[in-house]
Amino acid sequence: MFEKVLLNLLWILPFLTVLFSIPIKENSPRLKRFHLASAGIVLLSSIYLLVRVFQNTVSNTSSQFQLLFETKFNWLNAISANYFIGIDALSSMMLVLAAIIIFTGILATWRLEKNQKIFFGFFQILAASVYGVFVSFDLVLFFVFYEMEALCMYLLIAGFGSGNKDYGAKKLTLTLAIGSSMILAVFLGIYAETGTWNLLKLSDIVLPENFQFWAFPILFLGFAVSSSLFPFHFWSPAGHSAAPTAVSMFAAGVMMKMGAYGCLRIAIYLMPEGAKIWLPYLLLLIAFNVIVGPFIAMRHKDLKFITAYSSISHLGLIFLGLAAMTPIAFRGAVLQMVSHGFLTGLFFATIGMIYSRTHTRDITQMSGLMKAIPFIGVGFVIAGFAGLGLPGLSGFVAEATIFVGSFENPSPLCRVITILAILSITATAIYILRCANKMLHGPLNIPKESLPQAYFEEKCIIVFYIVCLLILGIFPAPFAEFLDTSIFPIYSNLMR
C-alpha cells in the first residue's frame, strides 16, 4: 500500500509543489530550497521504488509486463478510459533517470535571478508529465501526460532562453505537435478496433495485419519525432541552442527518451507484425542519424549545436537497437536511453557553466579553460569520453550491447549499418576531442578573474553524473538482467 501511494505521489507532488510555492516570496532563497526539496523527495522515492521493484521482480517468460503497485479506477467513463498506473523494471529505470535530470536541472538553475517562481513552476509541471508517461498503462492517460510537456517547453524556452529563442521554441513545439497528432490518430484507431485503451489487455488482442500495416509506421514515427529521428531531427539543434541549461538537460536527457520509450513500449509491443514489415525499411532513416549526425557535429563551432547533433547520433543508436529486433539489441537500446540521459545531462550542465562565465558557446573563442576552471573542464571531458564509448563508462556498455545485438540480425542491411555505426565512433571521437582541445588547452584567452571556480551546487551536479556513468559502466550486469524482465514480453509478442 505504501508503494502504491508513493508511485502516485511521484507525479502529484510536483503539482502540489507549484501550488504551495505560490505564497512564497518571489526570488527568495526559500523558494529554490522548496523546489529542490520536492525534487529530492521524488528522487529518493524513485530510487526506493526501483529497489522494491528489483526485489519483487522474477524472471519473466510471459508476454505480459510484471506490473507492481498498480492503481486502477474508472476515469473518463464516456470513452472507457481508466486511471491505470503501475511500475516494472523499464518504468523504474526511466523514473530514476528523469528524477535525476529534474533534481540536477533545479541545481543548474540555482543562480537564476528573475522570475524564479514561473520557471520552477513550469519545470515542475514538466517533471510531472514525464513521471506520468513512464507509469501510465492506459493510452488516454499516457497521451495526456505525453502532451503536457509541449506547452511548458515552449514557455520555458521562449521566456527564459537565449539567442533566437522564439524561433527555437516554435520550431520545437510545432514539430512535437506533428508527432502528437500522428500518435493520437493511431490511438483512436486502436480503440476503434478493440474497444479498450488498456495496454495490458491490448497485448492479448491480435490487431488485424492490414491495420498494423498502416498504423505502425505512423505511430512509430509519431513517437520518433521527439527522439529526433530523421527527417524529424531539425527541431533539436534550434531547440537546444535556444533553451536555458536546465531545459536543455531535460530535453536531451528525458524528453528525447520518451519517444524511444513509446516506440518500444507501445508501437513494437502492440503491433509486432507491423514492426516486422516496416522496421527493416526504417533502418534507412536510422542510418542518417547514426552515420551522418557525427559528421554534421564536426562542422559546427557552437557547443550546443555540437551536442545536439551528437544527441541525434546517439538516439540513432537507440533506434538501431529497436530496428534490429533481437533481445540483446533491445537491452542495449534501453541501456543507451539511460546512459545517454546521464551523459547529455552532464554535457549540457557543463556547457551552461562555461557559458555563464565566458558568455560564448563558440569553441574558437575559448582556450585554456582547464587552467581556470579545472573541475568543470574535467566534467566536460568525462561526458565526452562517455559519449565516444570509453570502457568503464556507461556509453561503452550500452553501445557495445547494441552493436552485438544488431549484428545478430541476419539482415545484410542491418549488419552494414551496424558496421558503419561502429566506424562512426571515430567521427564522434574527432569532434569531442577537438572541442576539448580548443576550449580547455592552450593559452588562457579570457581574464582569469572573470572565470570563478565551480560553485558548490555545480560540483554536486558534476559528481552526481560522473557517479551514475561509472556505476552503469562498471556494474552493468544487474541492470541489464533486471531490464530483461520488461524486454522479454515485448520480444515474446514480436515473435508470436
Tab-separated table of N, CA, C and O in Angstrom, residues 206 329 375:
chain	number	residue	atom	x	y	z
A	206	VAL	N	-4.825	-9.573	-30.932
A	206	VAL	CA	-4.040	-9.503	-32.163
A	206	VAL	C	-4.726	-8.532	-33.112
A	206	VAL	O	-5.810	-8.814	-33.634
A	329	ALA	N	19.749	-6.506	-28.569
A	329	ALA	CA	19.670	-5.155	-29.128
A	329	ALA	C	18.655	-4.314	-28.369
A	329	ALA	O	18.891	-3.127	-28.110
A	375	PHE	N	37.639	21.917	-12.576
A	375	PHE	CA	36.583	20.992	-12.161
A	375	PHE	C	35.528	20.850	-13.264
A	375	PHE	O	35.105	19.744	-13.606
